[in-house]
JSON list of C-alpha atoms in Angstrom, two decimals:
[
{"chain": "K", "resi": 17, "resn": "ASP", "atom": "CA", "xyz": [0.00, 0.00, 0.00]},
{"chain": "K", "resi": 18, "resn": "GLN", "atom": "CA", "xyz": [1.71, 3.14, -1.24]},
{"chain": "K", "resi": 19, "resn": "GLN", "atom": "CA", "xyz": [1.19, 5.96, 1.19]},
{"chain": "K", "resi": 20, "resn": "VAL", "atom": "CA", "xyz": [3.01, 8.50, -0.99]},
{"chain": "K", "resi": 21, "resn": "LYS", "atom": "CA", "xyz": [2.29, 8.45, -4.69]},
{"chain": "K", "resi": 22, "resn": "GLN", "atom": "CA", "xyz": [3.94, 10.21, -7.58]},
{"chain": "K", "resi": 23, "resn": "ASN", "atom": "CA", "xyz": [1.81, 9.23, -10.52]},
{"chain": "K", "resi": 24, "resn": "SER", "atom": "CA", "xyz": [3.98, 10.72, -13.24]},
{"chain": "K", "resi": 25, "resn": "PRO", "atom": "CA", "xyz": [7.16, 8.69, -13.77]},
{"chain": "K", "resi": 26, "resn": "SER", "atom": "CA", "xyz": [8.56, 11.34, -16.08]},
{"chain": "K", "resi": 27, "resn": "LEU", "atom": "CA", "xyz": [8.10, 14.93, -17.17]},
{"chain": "K", "resi": 28, "resn": "SER", "atom": "CA", "xyz": [9.71, 16.95, -19.96]},
{"chain": "K", "resi": 29, "resn": "VAL", "atom": "CA", "xyz": [9.76, 20.74, -19.90]},
{"chain": "K", "resi": 30, "resn": "GLN", "atom": "CA", "xyz": [11.36, 23.40, -22.06]},
{"chain": "K", "resi": 31, "resn": "GLU", "atom": "CA", "xyz": [14.07, 25.50, -20.49]},
{"chain": "K", "resi": 32, "resn": "GLY", "atom": "CA", "xyz": [12.64, 28.69, -18.99]},
{"chain": "K", "resi": 33, "resn": "ARG", "atom": "CA", "xyz": [9.16, 27.26, -18.53]},
{"chain": "K", "resi": 34, "resn": "ILE", "atom": "CA", "xyz": [7.52, 26.09, -15.33]},
{"chain": "K", "resi": 35, "resn": "SER", "atom": "CA", "xyz": [7.93, 22.51, -14.09]},
{"chain": "K", "resi": 36, "resn": "ILE", "atom": "CA", "xyz": [5.14, 21.17, -11.89]},
{"chain": "K", "resi": 37, "resn": "LEU", "atom": "CA", "xyz": [5.70, 17.90, -10.07]},
{"chain": "K", "resi": 38, "resn": "ASN", "atom": "CA", "xyz": [2.81, 16.36, -8.20]},
{"chain": "K", "resi": 39, "resn": "CYS", "atom": "CA", "xyz": [2.51, 14.11, -5.17]},
{"chain": "K", "resi": 40, "resn": "ASP", "atom": "CA", "xyz": [-0.45, 12.57, -3.35]},
{"chain": "K", "resi": 41, "resn": "TYR", "atom": "CA", "xyz": [-0.53, 10.96, 0.06]},
{"chain": "K", "resi": 42, "resn": "THR", "atom": "CA", "xyz": [-3.03, 8.81, 1.89]},
{"chain": "K", "resi": 43, "resn": "ASN", "atom": "CA", "xyz": [-1.87, 8.83, 5.51]},
{"chain": "K", "resi": 44, "resn": "SER", "atom": "CA", "xyz": [-3.61, 11.64, 7.40]},
{"chain": "K", "resi": 45, "resn": "MET", "atom": "CA", "xyz": [-0.99, 11.37, 10.15]},
{"chain": "K", "resi": 46, "resn": "PHE", "atom": "CA", "xyz": [1.65, 12.86, 7.86]},
{"chain": "K", "resi": 47, "resn": "ASP", "atom": "CA", "xyz": [2.41, 16.38, 8.95]},
{"chain": "K", "resi": 48, "resn": "TYR", "atom": "CA", "xyz": [5.70, 17.22, 7.27]},
{"chain": "K", "resi": 49, "resn": "PHE", "atom": "CA", "xyz": [6.53, 16.96, 3.59]},
{"chain": "K", "resi": 50, "resn": "LEU", "atom": "CA", "xyz": [9.82, 17.17, 1.76]},
{"chain": "K", "resi": 51, "resn": "TRP", "atom": "CA", "xyz": [11.15, 17.11, -1.77]},
{"chain": "K", "resi": 52, "resn": "TYR", "atom": "CA", "xyz": [14.47, 15.53, -2.60]},
{"chain": "K", "resi": 53, "resn": "LYS", "atom": "CA", "xyz": [16.42, 15.71, -5.84]},
{"chain": "K", "resi": 54, "resn": "LYS", "atom": "CA", "xyz": [18.60, 12.86, -7.08]},
{"chain": "K", "resi": 55, "resn": "TYR", "atom": "CA", "xyz": [21.20, 12.88, -9.82]},
{"chain": "K", "resi": 56, "resn": "PRO", "atom": "CA", "xyz": [22.53, 9.59, -11.24]},
{"chain": "K", "resi": 57, "resn": "ALA", "atom": "CA", "xyz": [25.20, 7.93, -9.10]},
{"chain": "K", "resi": 58, "resn": "GLU", "atom": "CA", "xyz": [24.51, 10.30, -6.22]},
{"chain": "K", "resi": 59, "resn": "GLY", "atom": "CA", "xyz": [22.39, 10.11, -3.10]},
{"chain": "K", "resi": 60, "resn": "PRO", "atom": "CA", "xyz": [19.19, 12.11, -2.75]},
{"chain": "K", "resi": 61, "resn": "THR", "atom": "CA", "xyz": [19.70, 15.71, -1.66]},
{"chain": "K", "resi": 62, "resn": "PHE", "atom": "CA", "xyz": [17.17, 17.78, 0.23]},
{"chain": "K", "resi": 63, "resn": "LEU", "atom": "CA", "xyz": [15.47, 20.48, -1.79]},
{"chain": "K", "resi": 64, "resn": "ILE", "atom": "CA", "xyz": [12.58, 22.04, 0.12]},
{"chain": "K", "resi": 65, "resn": "SER", "atom": "CA", "xyz": [10.05, 21.12, 2.80]},
{"chain": "K", "resi": 66, "resn": "ILE", "atom": "CA", "xyz": [6.73, 22.24, 4.17]},
{"chain": "K", "resi": 67, "resn": "SER", "atom": "CA", "xyz": [4.93, 21.75, 7.45]},
{"chain": "K", "resi": 68, "resn": "SER", "atom": "CA", "xyz": [1.26, 20.87, 7.49]},
{"chain": "K", "resi": 69, "resn": "ILE", "atom": "CA", "xyz": [0.49, 24.17, 9.21]},
{"chain": "K", "resi": 70, "resn": "LYS", "atom": "CA", "xyz": [1.45, 26.00, 6.02]},
{"chain": "K", "resi": 71, "resn": "ASP", "atom": "CA", "xyz": [0.09, 25.83, 2.51]},
{"chain": "K", "resi": 72, "resn": "LYS", "atom": "CA", "xyz": [3.09, 27.28, 0.68]},
{"chain": "K", "resi": 73, "resn": "ASN", "atom": "CA", "xyz": [6.83, 27.47, 1.09]},
{"chain": "K", "resi": 74, "resn": "GLU", "atom": "CA", "xyz": [9.17, 29.21, -1.30]},
{"chain": "K", "resi": 75, "resn": "ASP", "atom": "CA", "xyz": [12.92, 29.02, -1.78]},
{"chain": "K", "resi": 76, "resn": "GLY", "atom": "CA", "xyz": [14.27, 30.82, -4.80]},
{"chain": "K", "resi": 77, "resn": "ARG", "atom": "CA", "xyz": [13.01, 29.13, -7.95]},
{"chain": "K", "resi": 78, "resn": "PHE", "atom": "CA", "xyz": [11.36, 26.35, -5.95]},
{"chain": "K", "resi": 79, "resn": "THR", "atom": "CA", "xyz": [7.91, 26.56, -4.37]},
{"chain": "K", "resi": 80, "resn": "VAL", "atom": "CA", "xyz": [6.01, 23.77, -2.67]},
{"chain": "K", "resi": 81, "resn": "PHE", "atom": "CA", "xyz": [2.24, 23.94, -2.32]},
{"chain": "K", "resi": 82, "resn": "LEU", "atom": "CA", "xyz": [0.27, 21.81, 0.12]},
{"chain": "K", "resi": 83, "resn": "ASN", "atom": "CA", "xyz": [-3.46, 21.11, -0.11]},
{"chain": "K", "resi": 84, "resn": "LYS", "atom": "CA", "xyz": [-4.29, 19.18, 3.04]},
{"chain": "K", "resi": 85, "resn": "SER", "atom": "CA", "xyz": [-7.93, 18.62, 2.25]},
{"chain": "K", "resi": 86, "resn": "ALA", "atom": "CA", "xyz": [-6.95, 16.98, -1.04]},
{"chain": "K", "resi": 87, "resn": "LYS", "atom": "CA", "xyz": [-3.88, 15.29, 0.49]},
{"chain": "K", "resi": 88, "resn": "HIS", "atom": "CA", "xyz": [-1.88, 16.70, -2.39]},
{"chain": "K", "resi": 89, "resn": "LEU", "atom": "CA", "xyz": [1.33, 18.62, -2.75]},
{"chain": "K", "resi": 90, "resn": "SER", "atom": "CA", "xyz": [3.17, 20.00, -5.71]},
{"chain": "K", "resi": 91, "resn": "LEU", "atom": "CA", "xyz": [6.62, 21.34, -6.45]},
{"chain": "K", "resi": 92, "resn": "HIS", "atom": "CA", "xyz": [6.91, 24.26, -8.86]},
{"chain": "K", "resi": 93, "resn": "ILE", "atom": "CA", "xyz": [10.22, 25.12, -10.47]},
{"chain": "K", "resi": 94, "resn": "VAL", "atom": "CA", "xyz": [10.30, 28.50, -12.21]},
{"chain": "K", "resi": 95, "resn": "PRO", "atom": "CA", "xyz": [12.13, 29.03, -14.48]},
{"chain": "K", "resi": 96, "resn": "SER", "atom": "CA", "xyz": [13.30, 25.50, -15.23]},
{"chain": "K", "resi": 97, "resn": "GLN", "atom": "CA", "xyz": [16.97, 25.06, -16.10]},
{"chain": "K", "resi": 98, "resn": "PRO", "atom": "CA", "xyz": [18.80, 22.14, -17.73]},
{"chain": "K", "resi": 99, "resn": "GLY", "atom": "CA", "xyz": [20.65, 21.55, -14.44]},
{"chain": "K", "resi": 100, "resn": "ASP", "atom": "CA", "xyz": [17.30, 20.78, -12.84]},
{"chain": "K", "resi": 101, "resn": "SER", "atom": "CA", "xyz": [17.13, 17.55, -14.83]},
{"chain": "K", "resi": 102, "resn": "ALA", "atom": "CA", "xyz": [17.05, 14.85, -12.16]},
{"chain": "K", "resi": 103, "resn": "VAL", "atom": "CA", "xyz": [14.71, 12.48, -10.36]},
{"chain": "K", "resi": 104, "resn": "TYR", "atom": "CA", "xyz": [12.54, 14.25, -7.79]},
{"chain": "K", "resi": 105, "resn": "PHE", "atom": "CA", "xyz": [11.23, 12.34, -4.80]},
{"chain": "K", "resi": 106, "resn": "CYS", "atom": "CA", "xyz": [8.35, 13.43, -2.65]},
{"chain": "K", "resi": 107, "resn": "ALA", "atom": "CA", "xyz": [8.59, 12.32, 0.99]},
{"chain": "K", "resi": 108, "resn": "ALA", "atom": "CA", "xyz": [6.35, 12.57, 4.02]},
{"chain": "K", "resi": 109, "resn": "SER", "atom": "CA", "xyz": [6.69, 12.01, 7.72]},
{"chain": "K", "resi": 110, "resn": "ALA", "atom": "CA", "xyz": [4.59, 11.79, 10.84]},
{"chain": "K", "resi": 111, "resn": "ARG", "atom": "CA", "xyz": [7.04, 13.74, 12.93]},
{"chain": "K", "resi": 112, "resn": "TYR", "atom": "CA", "xyz": [5.62, 12.96, 16.33]},
{"chain": "K", "resi": 113, "resn": "SER", "atom": "CA", "xyz": [5.72, 9.20, 16.13]},
{"chain": "K", "resi": 114, "resn": "GLY", "atom": "CA", "xyz": [7.26, 9.09, 19.56]},
{"chain": "K", "resi": 115, "resn": "ALA", "atom": "CA", "xyz": [10.41, 7.99, 21.39]},
{"chain": "K", "resi": 116, "resn": "GLY", "atom": "CA", "xyz": [12.80, 9.66, 18.97]},
{"chain": "K", "resi": 117, "resn": "SER", "atom": "CA", "xyz": [11.78, 7.43, 16.11]},
{"chain": "K", "resi": 118, "resn": "TYR", "atom": "CA", "xyz": [11.53, 8.97, 12.70]},
{"chain": "K", "resi": 119, "resn": "GLN", "atom": "CA", "xyz": [11.07, 7.80, 9.17]},
{"chain": "K", "resi": 120, "resn": "LEU", "atom": "CA", "xyz": [10.46, 9.36, 5.82]},
{"chain": "K", "resi": 121, "resn": "THR", "atom": "CA", "xyz": [8.06, 7.64, 3.44]},
{"chain": "K", "resi": 122, "resn": "PHE", "atom": "CA", "xyz": [9.06, 8.24, -0.16]},
{"chain": "K", "resi": 123, "resn": "GLY", "atom": "CA", "xyz": [7.22, 8.19, -3.45]},
{"chain": "K", "resi": 124, "resn": "LYS", "atom": "CA", "xyz": [8.68, 6.40, -6.47]},
{"chain": "K", "resi": 125, "resn": "GLY", "atom": "CA", "xyz": [10.00, 9.60, -7.99]},
{"chain": "K", "resi": 126, "resn": "THR", "atom": "CA", "xyz": [9.45, 11.66, -11.13]},
{"chain": "K", "resi": 127, "resn": "LYS", "atom": "CA", "xyz": [12.23, 12.01, -13.67]},
{"chain": "K", "resi": 128, "resn": "LEU", "atom": "CA", "xyz": [12.34, 15.62, -14.85]},
{"chain": "K", "resi": 129, "resn": "SER", "atom": "CA", "xyz": [14.05, 16.44, -18.13]},
{"chain": "K", "resi": 130, "resn": "VAL", "atom": "CA", "xyz": [14.56, 20.11, -18.93]},
{"chain": "K", "resi": 131, "resn": "ILE", "atom": "CA", "xyz": [15.17, 20.56, -22.62]},
{"chain": "K", "resi": 132, "resn": "PRO", "atom": "CA", "xyz": [17.49, 23.41, -23.68]},
{"chain": "D", "resi": 11, "resn": "ASP", "atom": "CA", "xyz": [29.16, 16.04, -0.46]},
{"chain": "D", "resi": 12, "resn": "SER", "atom": "CA", "xyz": [26.62, 15.22, 2.26]},
{"chain": "D", "resi": 13, "resn": "GLY", "atom": "CA", "xyz": [29.26, 14.03, 4.72]},
{"chain": "D", "resi": 14, "resn": "VAL", "atom": "CA", "xyz": [27.71, 10.55, 4.87]},
{"chain": "D", "resi": 15, "resn": "THR", "atom": "CA", "xyz": [30.11, 7.85, 3.68]},
{"chain": "D", "resi": 16, "resn": "GLN", "atom": "CA", "xyz": [29.03, 4.45, 2.44]},
{"chain": "D", "resi": 17, "resn": "THR", "atom": "CA", "xyz": [31.21, 1.50, 1.50]},
{"chain": "D", "resi": 18, "resn": "PRO", "atom": "CA", "xyz": [31.46, -0.37, -0.74]},
{"chain": "D", "resi": 19, "resn": "LYS", "atom": "CA", "xyz": [30.02, 1.63, -3.64]},
{"chain": "D", "resi": 20, "resn": "HIS", "atom": "CA", "xyz": [29.48, -1.50, -5.72]},
{"chain": "D", "resi": 21, "resn": "LEU", "atom": "CA", "xyz": [29.22, -5.14, -4.74]},
{"chain": "D", "resi": 22, "resn": "ILE", "atom": "CA", "xyz": [28.55, -8.20, -6.87]},
{"chain": "D", "resi": 23, "resn": "THR", "atom": "CA", "xyz": [27.87, -11.50, -5.18]},
{"chain": "D", "resi": 24, "resn": "ALA", "atom": "CA", "xyz": [26.01, -14.77, -5.64]},
{"chain": "D", "resi": 25, "resn": "THR", "atom": "CA", "xyz": [22.72, -16.03, -4.30]},
{"chain": "D", "resi": 26, "resn": "GLY", "atom": "CA", "xyz": [22.94, -17.50, -0.84]},
{"chain": "D", "resi": 27, "resn": "GLN", "atom": "CA", "xyz": [25.86, -15.34, 0.17]},
{"chain": "D", "resi": 28, "resn": "ARG", "atom": "CA", "xyz": [26.13, -12.75, 2.95]},
{"chain": "D", "resi": 29, "resn": "VAL", "atom": "CA", "xyz": [27.34, -9.17, 2.64]},
{"chain": "D", "resi": 30, "resn": "THR", "atom": "CA", "xyz": [27.90, -6.24, 4.97]},
{"chain": "D", "resi": 31, "resn": "LEU", "atom": "CA", "xyz": [27.34, -2.64, 4.00]},
{"chain": "D", "resi": 32, "resn": "ARG", "atom": "CA", "xyz": [28.94, 0.08, 6.04]},
{"chain": "D", "resi": 33, "resn": "CYS", "atom": "CA", "xyz": [27.89, 3.64, 6.77]},
{"chain": "D", "resi": 34, "resn": "SER", "atom": "CA", "xyz": [29.65, 6.49, 8.53]},
{"chain": "D", "resi": 35, "resn": "PRO", "atom": "CA", "xyz": [27.23, 9.30, 9.40]},
{"chain": "D", "resi": 36, "resn": "ARG", "atom": "CA", "xyz": [27.99, 13.01, 9.28]},
{"chain": "D", "resi": 37, "resn": "SER", "atom": "CA", "xyz": [30.18, 14.17, 12.11]},
{"chain": "D", "resi": 38, "resn": "GLY", "atom": "CA", "xyz": [28.01, 14.70, 15.17]},
{"chain": "D", "resi": 39, "resn": "ASP", "atom": "CA", "xyz": [24.92, 12.97, 13.79]},
{"chain": "D", "resi": 40, "resn": "LEU", "atom": "CA", "xyz": [23.49, 10.45, 16.22]},
{"chain": "D", "resi": 41, "resn": "SER", "atom": "CA", "xyz": [20.81, 8.92, 14.04]},
{"chain": "D", "resi": 42, "resn": "VAL", "atom": "CA", "xyz": [21.36, 6.56, 11.12]},
{"chain": "D", "resi": 43, "resn": "TYR", "atom": "CA", "xyz": [18.74, 5.33, 8.68]},
{"chain": "D", "resi": 44, "resn": "TRP", "atom": "CA", "xyz": [18.87, 2.60, 6.04]},
{"chain": "D", "resi": 45, "resn": "TYR", "atom": "CA", "xyz": [16.80, 2.68, 2.86]},
{"chain": "D", "resi": 46, "resn": "GLN", "atom": "CA", "xyz": [16.52, 0.28, -0.07]},
{"chain": "D", "resi": 47, "resn": "GLN", "atom": "CA", "xyz": [15.81, 1.39, -3.62]},
{"chain": "D", "resi": 48, "resn": "SER", "atom": "CA", "xyz": [14.93, -1.42, -6.01]},
{"chain": "D", "resi": 49, "resn": "LEU", "atom": "CA", "xyz": [14.40, -0.97, -9.74]},
{"chain": "D", "resi": 50, "resn": "ASP", "atom": "CA", "xyz": [11.56, 1.47, -10.45]},
{"chain": "D", "resi": 51, "resn": "GLN", "atom": "CA", "xyz": [10.79, 1.72, -6.76]},
{"chain": "D", "resi": 52, "resn": "GLY", "atom": "CA", "xyz": [10.99, 4.57, -4.35]},
{"chain": "D", "resi": 53, "resn": "LEU", "atom": "CA", "xyz": [13.19, 4.48, -1.34]},
{"chain": "D", "resi": 54, "resn": "GLN", "atom": "CA", "xyz": [11.87, 1.90, 1.09]},
{"chain": "D", "resi": 55, "resn": "PHE", "atom": "CA", "xyz": [12.63, 2.55, 4.74]},
{"chain": "D", "resi": 56, "resn": "LEU", "atom": "CA", "xyz": [14.38, -0.36, 6.43]},
{"chain": "D", "resi": 57, "resn": "ILE", "atom": "CA", "xyz": [15.50, 0.68, 9.89]},
{"chain": "D", "resi": 58, "resn": "GLN", "atom": "CA", "xyz": [16.60, 3.60, 12.08]},
{"chain": "D", "resi": 59, "resn": "TYR", "atom": "CA", "xyz": [19.17, 3.68, 14.87]},
{"chain": "D", "resi": 60, "resn": "TYR", "atom": "CA", "xyz": [19.68, 6.49, 17.33]},
{"chain": "D", "resi": 61, "resn": "ASN", "atom": "CA", "xyz": [22.82, 6.58, 19.45]},
{"chain": "D", "resi": 62, "resn": "GLY", "atom": "CA", "xyz": [23.24, 2.84, 19.24]},
{"chain": "D", "resi": 63, "resn": "GLU", "atom": "CA", "xyz": [19.63, 1.85, 19.82]},
{"chain": "D", "resi": 64, "resn": "GLU", "atom": "CA", "xyz": [17.07, 0.70, 17.30]},
{"chain": "D", "resi": 65, "resn": "ARG", "atom": "CA", "xyz": [14.29, 3.29, 17.14]},
{"chain": "D", "resi": 66, "resn": "ALA", "atom": "CA", "xyz": [12.12, 2.53, 14.14]},
{"chain": "D", "resi": 67, "resn": "LYS", "atom": "CA", "xyz": [11.68, -0.44, 11.88]},
{"chain": "D", "resi": 68, "resn": "GLY", "atom": "CA", "xyz": [10.22, -0.56, 8.40]},
{"chain": "D", "resi": 69, "resn": "ASN", "atom": "CA", "xyz": [9.89, -3.36, 5.89]},
{"chain": "D", "resi": 70, "resn": "ILE", "atom": "CA", "xyz": [13.16, -5.02, 6.76]},
{"chain": "D", "resi": 71, "resn": "LEU", "atom": "CA", "xyz": [13.39, -8.72, 5.99]},
{"chain": "D", "resi": 72, "resn": "GLU", "atom": "CA", "xyz": [14.36, -11.17, 8.71]},
{"chain": "D", "resi": 73, "resn": "ARG", "atom": "CA", "xyz": [17.42, -12.07, 6.61]},
{"chain": "D", "resi": 74, "resn": "PHE", "atom": "CA", "xyz": [18.62, -8.50, 7.07]},
{"chain": "D", "resi": 75, "resn": "SER", "atom": "CA", "xyz": [19.99, -7.03, 10.26]},
{"chain": "D", "resi": 76, "resn": "ALA", "atom": "CA", "xyz": [21.69, -3.83, 11.26]},
{"chain": "D", "resi": 77, "resn": "GLN", "atom": "CA", "xyz": [23.51, -2.30, 14.15]},
{"chain": "D", "resi": 78, "resn": "GLN", "atom": "CA", "xyz": [25.04, 0.99, 15.19]},
{"chain": "D", "resi": 79, "resn": "PHE", "atom": "CA", "xyz": [28.35, 0.94, 16.98]},
{"chain": "D", "resi": 80, "resn": "PRO", "atom": "CA", "xyz": [29.65, 3.18, 19.80]},
{"chain": "D", "resi": 81, "resn": "ASP", "atom": "CA", "xyz": [31.53, 5.31, 17.27]},
{"chain": "D", "resi": 82, "resn": "LEU", "atom": "CA", "xyz": [28.11, 5.80, 15.58]},
{"chain": "D", "resi": 83, "resn": "HIS", "atom": "CA", "xyz": [28.96, 4.07, 12.32]},
{"chain": "D", "resi": 84, "resn": "SER", "atom": "CA", "xyz": [26.40, 1.51, 11.21]},
{"chain": "D", "resi": 85, "resn": "GLU", "atom": "CA", "xyz": [26.44, -1.76, 9.33]},
{"chain": "D", "resi": 86, "resn": "LEU", "atom": "CA", "xyz": [23.66, -3.44, 7.39]},
{"chain": "D", "resi": 87, "resn": "ASN", "atom": "CA", "xyz": [24.05, -7.20, 7.11]},
{"chain": "D", "resi": 88, "resn": "LEU", "atom": "CA", "xyz": [22.24, -9.01, 4.30]},
{"chain": "D", "resi": 89, "resn": "SER", "atom": "CA", "xyz": [22.28, -12.81, 4.39]},
{"chain": "D", "resi": 90, "resn": "SER", "atom": "CA", "xyz": [20.97, -15.71, 2.29]},
{"chain": "D", "resi": 91, "resn": "LEU", "atom": "CA", "xyz": [20.90, -13.30, -0.59]},
{"chain": "D", "resi": 92, "resn": "GLU", "atom": "CA", "xyz": [18.30, -13.68, -3.32]},
{"chain": "D", "resi": 93, "resn": "LEU", "atom": "CA", "xyz": [18.15, -12.17, -6.80]},
{"chain": "D", "resi": 94, "resn": "GLY", "atom": "CA", "xyz": [15.46, -9.77, -5.60]},
{"chain": "D", "resi": 95, "resn": "ASP", "atom": "CA", "xyz": [17.83, -8.24, -3.07]},
{"chain": "D", "resi": 96, "resn": "SER", "atom": "CA", "xyz": [19.69, -6.53, -5.90]},
{"chain": "D", "resi": 97, "resn": "ALA", "atom": "CA", "xyz": [19.18, -2.84, -5.20]},
{"chain": "D", "resi": 98, "resn": "LEU", "atom": "CA", "xyz": [20.72, 0.42, -4.15]},
{"chain": "D", "resi": 99, "resn": "TYR", "atom": "CA", "xyz": [21.07, 0.65, -0.40]},
{"chain": "D", "resi": 100, "resn": "PHE", "atom": "CA", "xyz": [21.22, 4.15, 1.01]},
{"chain": "D", "resi": 101, "resn": "CYS", "atom": "CA", "xyz": [22.31, 5.25, 4.42]},
{"chain": "D", "resi": 102, "resn": "ALA", "atom": "CA", "xyz": [21.20, 8.60, 5.80]},
{"chain": "D", "resi": 103, "resn": "SER", "atom": "CA", "xyz": [21.89, 10.47, 9.01]},
{"chain": "D", "resi": 104, "resn": "SER", "atom": "CA", "xyz": [20.48, 13.28, 11.09]},
{"chain": "D", "resi": 105, "resn": "PRO", "atom": "CA", "xyz": [21.61, 15.03, 14.25]},
{"chain": "D", "resi": 106, "resn": "VAL", "atom": "CA", "xyz": [18.80, 13.72, 16.39]},
{"chain": "D", "resi": 107, "resn": "GLY", "atom": "CA", "xyz": [16.13, 11.06, 16.25]},
{"chain": "D", "resi": 108, "resn": "MET", "atom": "CA", "xyz": [13.51, 13.48, 15.04]},
{"chain": "D", "resi": 109, "resn": "PRO", "atom": "CA", "xyz": [15.11, 16.32, 13.10]},
{"chain": "D", "resi": 110, "resn": "ASN", "atom": "CA", "xyz": [13.45, 19.70, 13.43]},
{"chain": "D", "resi": 111, "resn": "THR", "atom": "CA", "xyz": [13.78, 20.35, 9.73]},
{"chain": "D", "resi": 112, "resn": "GLY", "atom": "CA", "xyz": [12.67, 16.86, 8.77]},
{"chain": "D", "resi": 113, "resn": "GLU", "atom": "CA", "xyz": [15.77, 16.59, 6.63]},
{"chain": "D", "resi": 114, "resn": "LEU", "atom": "CA", "xyz": [17.94, 13.51, 6.34]},
{"chain": "D", "resi": 115, "resn": "PHE", "atom": "CA", "xyz": [21.39, 13.59, 4.76]},
{"chain": "D", "resi": 116, "resn": "PHE", "atom": "CA", "xyz": [22.00, 10.72, 2.37]},
{"chain": "D", "resi": 117, "resn": "GLY", "atom": "CA", "xyz": [25.14, 8.94, 1.30]},
{"chain": "D", "resi": 118, "resn": "GLU", "atom": "CA", "xyz": [25.82, 8.00, -2.31]},
{"chain": "D", "resi": 119, "resn": "GLY", "atom": "CA", "xyz": [24.57, 4.48, -1.82]},
{"chain": "D", "resi": 120, "resn": "SER", "atom": "CA", "xyz": [25.91, 0.95, -2.17]},
{"chain": "D", "resi": 121, "resn": "ARG", "atom": "CA", "xyz": [24.81, -0.87, -5.30]},
{"chain": "D", "resi": 122, "resn": "LEU", "atom": "CA", "xyz": [24.35, -4.58, -4.63]},
{"chain": "D", "resi": 123, "resn": "THR", "atom": "CA", "xyz": [24.04, -7.01, -7.52]},
{"chain": "D", "resi": 124, "resn": "VAL", "atom": "CA", "xyz": [23.11, -10.59, -6.71]},
{"chain": "D", "resi": 125, "resn": "LEU", "atom": "CA", "xyz": [23.78, -13.07, -9.54]}
]
């Protein structure tokens, strides 16, 4: 049972345009959401996060939107650059799971290709 | 460079064998996490250790075990290997058991191929 779903395995966008990556979750206990970026032969690197008490968080060209009622979040990249080409993972956590335990639940990822 | 070091980077072995993957967390990080990424799959959480103690367990098979040592490095032991165990195994670390930012720092992974 996938608790975090990224339904688009791949996405192609022209350089300079907006990239929108989507993520849905099913577990209502999730209260913190993150996006990671992964290049080939490297580990995932943290990109941006959002707490469930917010509906938007912005960091430079990257903005994450959270719609709690729809259990949906999206990552917007504006403008897209060729260096943004990577696999993007959505992740979620239930931060207060107790006793110092913590885990991130990841989606399967979306491969973004930004075409020059 | 995340500061998390994993060895070996690549490993090829045969079914039925046993391997050990090693992880050194970022300096000062007390918590270590292990994730498995199989083909076309997301990262599956296996297990978390905090300051030497197991704190959270995910879908880790009984053939797999892990531990965190007093110097905070961790090892993931995979035994009676099957073809389906071929995957990328990532280690991640964080300063505490429940990071305020939610962020984990990942190593580059160990690619295991079982033939």
